Coordinates of C-alpha atoms in Angstrom, one line a residue:
M17 CA 0.0 0.0 0.0
R18 CA 2.9 2.3 0.7
K19 CA 4.4 1.8 -2.7
V20 CA 1.1 2.5 -4.4
A21 CA 0.6 5.7 -2.3
R22 CA 4.1 6.9 -3.1
K23 CA 3.5 6.3 -6.8
E24 CA 0.2 8.2 -6.6
L25 CA 2.0 11.1 -4.8
L26 CA 4.7 11.1 -7.4
L27 CA 2.1 11.2 -10.2
V28 CA 0.3 14.1 -8.6
A29 CA 3.6 16.0 -8.1
V30 CA 4.5 15.5 -11.8
S31 CA 1.0 16.6 -12.9
I32 CA 1.3 19.8 -10.8
A33 CA 4.7 20.5 -12.3
V34 CA 3.4 20.0 -15.9
L35 CA 0.5 22.3 -15.2
A36 CA 2.8 24.9 -13.7
I37 CA 5.1 24.7 -16.8
S38 CA 2.1 25.0 -19.2
H39 CA 0.8 28.0 -17.3
T40 CA 4.2 29.6 -17.5
F41 CA 4.5 29.3 -21.3
A42 CA 0.9 30.5 -21.7
S43 CA 1.8 33.7 -19.9
V44 CA 4.8 34.6 -22.2
F45 CA 4.3 37.3 -24.9
V46 CA 6.9 38.3 -27.5
Y47 CA 6.6 41.7 -29.2
Y48 CA 8.1 42.3 -32.7
P49 CA 8.0 45.8 -34.1
V50 CA 6.0 46.4 -37.3
T51 CA 5.7 49.7 -39.2
V52 CA 3.0 50.3 -41.8
N53 CA 3.8 53.3 -44.0
L54 CA 0.8 54.7 -45.8
L55 CA 1.8 57.2 -48.6
P56 CA -1.5 58.2 -50.3
V57 CA -1.5 59.1 -54.0
N58 CA -4.1 60.7 -56.3
P59 CA -6.4 58.2 -58.0
P60 CA -4.7 56.9 -61.1
V61 CA -8.0 55.7 -62.6
R62 CA -10.9 58.1 -62.2
F63 CA -14.4 58.9 -63.5
Q64 CA -15.1 61.8 -65.8
P65 CA -18.5 63.2 -67.1
G66 CA -19.5 62.0 -70.5
S67 CA -20.8 64.2 -73.3
N68 CA -24.4 63.6 -72.2
A69 CA -23.9 63.9 -68.4
N70 CA -26.6 66.0 -66.8
R71 CA -28.4 66.7 -70.1
D72 CA -32.1 66.2 -70.7
D73 CA -33.7 62.8 -69.9
L74 CA -37.1 61.5 -70.7
G75 CA -40.2 63.0 -69.1
G76 CA -39.2 66.6 -69.5
S77 CA -42.6 68.3 -69.3
G78 CA -45.6 68.2 -67.1
F79 CA -45.9 67.3 -63.4
P80 CA -44.3 65.2 -61.9
Y81 CA -41.8 64.8 -64.8
T82 CA -40.5 68.4 -65.0
G83 CA -36.7 68.8 -65.3
H84 CA -35.6 65.2 -65.6
T85 CA -31.9 65.0 -66.5
I86 CA -29.4 62.2 -67.0
G87 CA -28.0 62.6 -63.5
V88 CA -24.3 62.1 -63.3
S89 CA -22.6 62.9 -60.0
I90 CA -18.8 62.3 -59.7
G91 CA -16.9 62.6 -56.4
P92 CA -14.3 65.4 -56.0
D93 CA -11.4 63.1 -56.7
G94 CA -13.1 61.2 -59.5
A95 CA -13.2 58.1 -57.3
S96 CA -17.0 57.6 -57.1
L97 CA -19.9 57.8 -59.5
E98 CA -23.7 58.0 -59.2
L99 CA -26.0 57.7 -62.2
T100 CA -29.7 58.6 -62.1
L101 CA -31.7 57.6 -65.2
H102 CA -35.4 57.8 -66.2
P103 CA -36.0 55.0 -68.8
T104 CA -39.4 54.2 -70.1
K105 CA -41.0 51.1 -71.7
Q106 CA -39.3 49.4 -74.6
H107 CA -35.7 50.0 -75.6
N108 CA -33.7 52.9 -74.0
Y109 CA -30.0 53.6 -74.9
Y110 CA -28.0 56.1 -72.9
L111 CA -24.9 57.2 -74.8
D112 CA -21.7 58.5 -73.2
V113 CA -23.1 59.3 -69.7
S114 CA -19.7 59.0 -68.1
R115 CA -16.1 58.0 -68.8
I116 CA -13.2 56.2 -67.1
E117 CA -9.8 57.7 -67.5
N118 CA -6.4 56.0 -66.8
A119 CA -4.3 59.0 -66.0
D120 CA -1.2 56.9 -65.1
D121 CA 1.7 55.8 -67.2
K122 CA 1.0 52.1 -66.8
A123 CA -2.0 49.8 -67.5
Y124 CA -4.5 48.7 -64.8
Y125 CA -6.8 45.7 -64.8
I126 CA -10.5 46.5 -64.3
T127 CA -13.3 44.4 -62.9
V128 CA -16.9 45.7 -62.3
R129 CA -18.6 44.0 -59.3
V130 CA -22.4 44.1 -58.9
I131 CA -23.0 44.1 -55.2
T132 CA -26.7 44.6 -55.3
A133 CA -28.7 43.9 -58.4
A134 CA -31.5 46.1 -59.7
T135 CA -35.0 44.7 -59.8
L136 CA -37.1 45.0 -63.0
P137 CA -40.1 43.1 -64.4
S138 CA -39.6 39.7 -66.0
G139 CA -38.1 40.0 -69.5
S140 CA -36.3 43.3 -68.7
V141 CA -32.7 44.0 -69.6
A142 CA -30.3 46.4 -67.8
R143 CA -26.7 46.6 -69.1
L144 CA -23.9 48.9 -68.3
L145 CA -21.6 48.9 -71.3
I146 CA -18.0 50.1 -71.2
Y147 CA -16.4 50.9 -74.6
D148 CA -12.7 51.2 -75.1
A149 CA -12.9 54.6 -76.8
P150 CA -14.7 57.9 -76.1
S151 CA -16.6 57.5 -79.4
G152 CA -17.1 54.3 -81.4
G153 CA -14.8 51.6 -80.1
S154 CA -15.6 48.0 -79.0
I155 CA -17.3 46.8 -75.8
A156 CA -14.6 46.1 -73.2
I157 CA -16.9 45.3 -70.3
D158 CA -20.6 44.3 -70.5
V159 CA -22.2 44.3 -67.1
N160 CA -25.6 42.8 -66.3
L161 CA -27.2 45.1 -63.7
L162 CA -29.9 42.5 -62.9
A163 CA -27.4 39.9 -61.4
T164 CA -24.7 40.1 -58.8
G165 CA -21.1 39.1 -59.6
D166 CA -17.9 40.1 -61.3
T167 CA -17.5 41.2 -65.0
P168 CA -15.2 40.3 -66.8
T169 CA -13.3 37.3 -65.5
P170 CA -10.4 37.6 -65.8
P171 CA -10.1 41.4 -65.5
V172 CA -9.5 43.5 -68.6
A173 CA -6.6 46.0 -69.0
I174 CA -7.2 49.7 -69.6
P175 CA -4.0 51.0 -71.2
A176 CA -2.0 54.0 -69.9
G177 CA -3.6 57.3 -70.9
A178 CA -6.8 55.6 -72.2
V179 CA -10.3 57.0 -71.8
W180 CA -13.2 54.6 -71.9
R181 CA -16.9 55.4 -72.3
I182 CA -19.9 54.3 -70.2
D183 CA -23.2 53.7 -72.0
L184 CA -26.3 52.0 -70.6
Y185 CA -29.0 49.9 -72.3
I186 CA -32.4 49.4 -70.6
Y187 CA -35.3 47.4 -71.9
I188 CA -38.6 47.2 -70.0
P189 CA -41.5 45.3 -71.5
E190 CA -44.6 47.3 -72.4
G191 CA -47.5 46.6 -70.1
S192 CA -45.4 45.6 -67.1
F193 CA -45.5 47.3 -63.8
V194 CA -42.3 49.0 -62.8
S195 CA -41.1 51.0 -59.8
A196 CA -37.9 52.7 -58.8
T197 CA -34.9 50.4 -58.3
S198 CA -31.1 50.7 -58.1
A199 CA -28.0 48.6 -58.5
S200 CA -24.8 49.1 -56.4
L201 CA -21.5 48.4 -58.1
Q202 CA -17.8 48.6 -57.5
L203 CA -15.3 49.6 -60.2
I204 CA -12.2 47.6 -59.1
Y205 CA -8.8 48.3 -60.6
S206 CA -5.3 46.9 -59.9
P207 CA -1.8 46.7 -61.5
S208 CA -2.3 42.9 -61.1
S209 CA -4.4 40.7 -63.3
E210 CA -5.5 38.6 -60.4
T211 CA -9.1 38.1 -59.5
P212 CA -9.9 40.8 -56.9
P213 CA -10.8 39.6 -53.4
E214 CA -13.9 40.8 -51.6
A215 CA -13.1 44.0 -49.7
P216 CA -14.3 44.2 -46.1
P217 CA -17.3 46.5 -45.5

């Protein structure tokens, strides 16, 4: 019985020692210095008004339609854009409402991400079309405003010094009920052609 008791006491003593060591290591903290240098620059890619920005839109006479314009609001640094349009039934095409300028001396890769899609009646179409020239040109990015996601994949490059044009095409079937709606988007650009991650809110 004595040997058993001694073994038990030894086992208890070892357990206490192990717990003491574990507790000691858990209370140790090591501090490494890290410096994060932020050197802000002016936006190299920025929005500009198009030739039809803030010009007459549909419904220009008679209450409650007086004074409708193709609303184009650009932030003071060209880093944000808000469009307000007044389409009607059937086919609507908004030409050159805004532009995207790459003011840098290198190319950037662009993705447009639809965060919240617009809601229109069944059979409707809402597309934001980015052309690779201020007039004419080819479609570089074709964004469906009625669905969330990234366009294009992989991103497409806007060359140094280029100016691209933003048009919109809206189709609403005749006879359908329609109310105000909106889509929220992000214009994402990077010197890398990698797929952009989702930014925190």
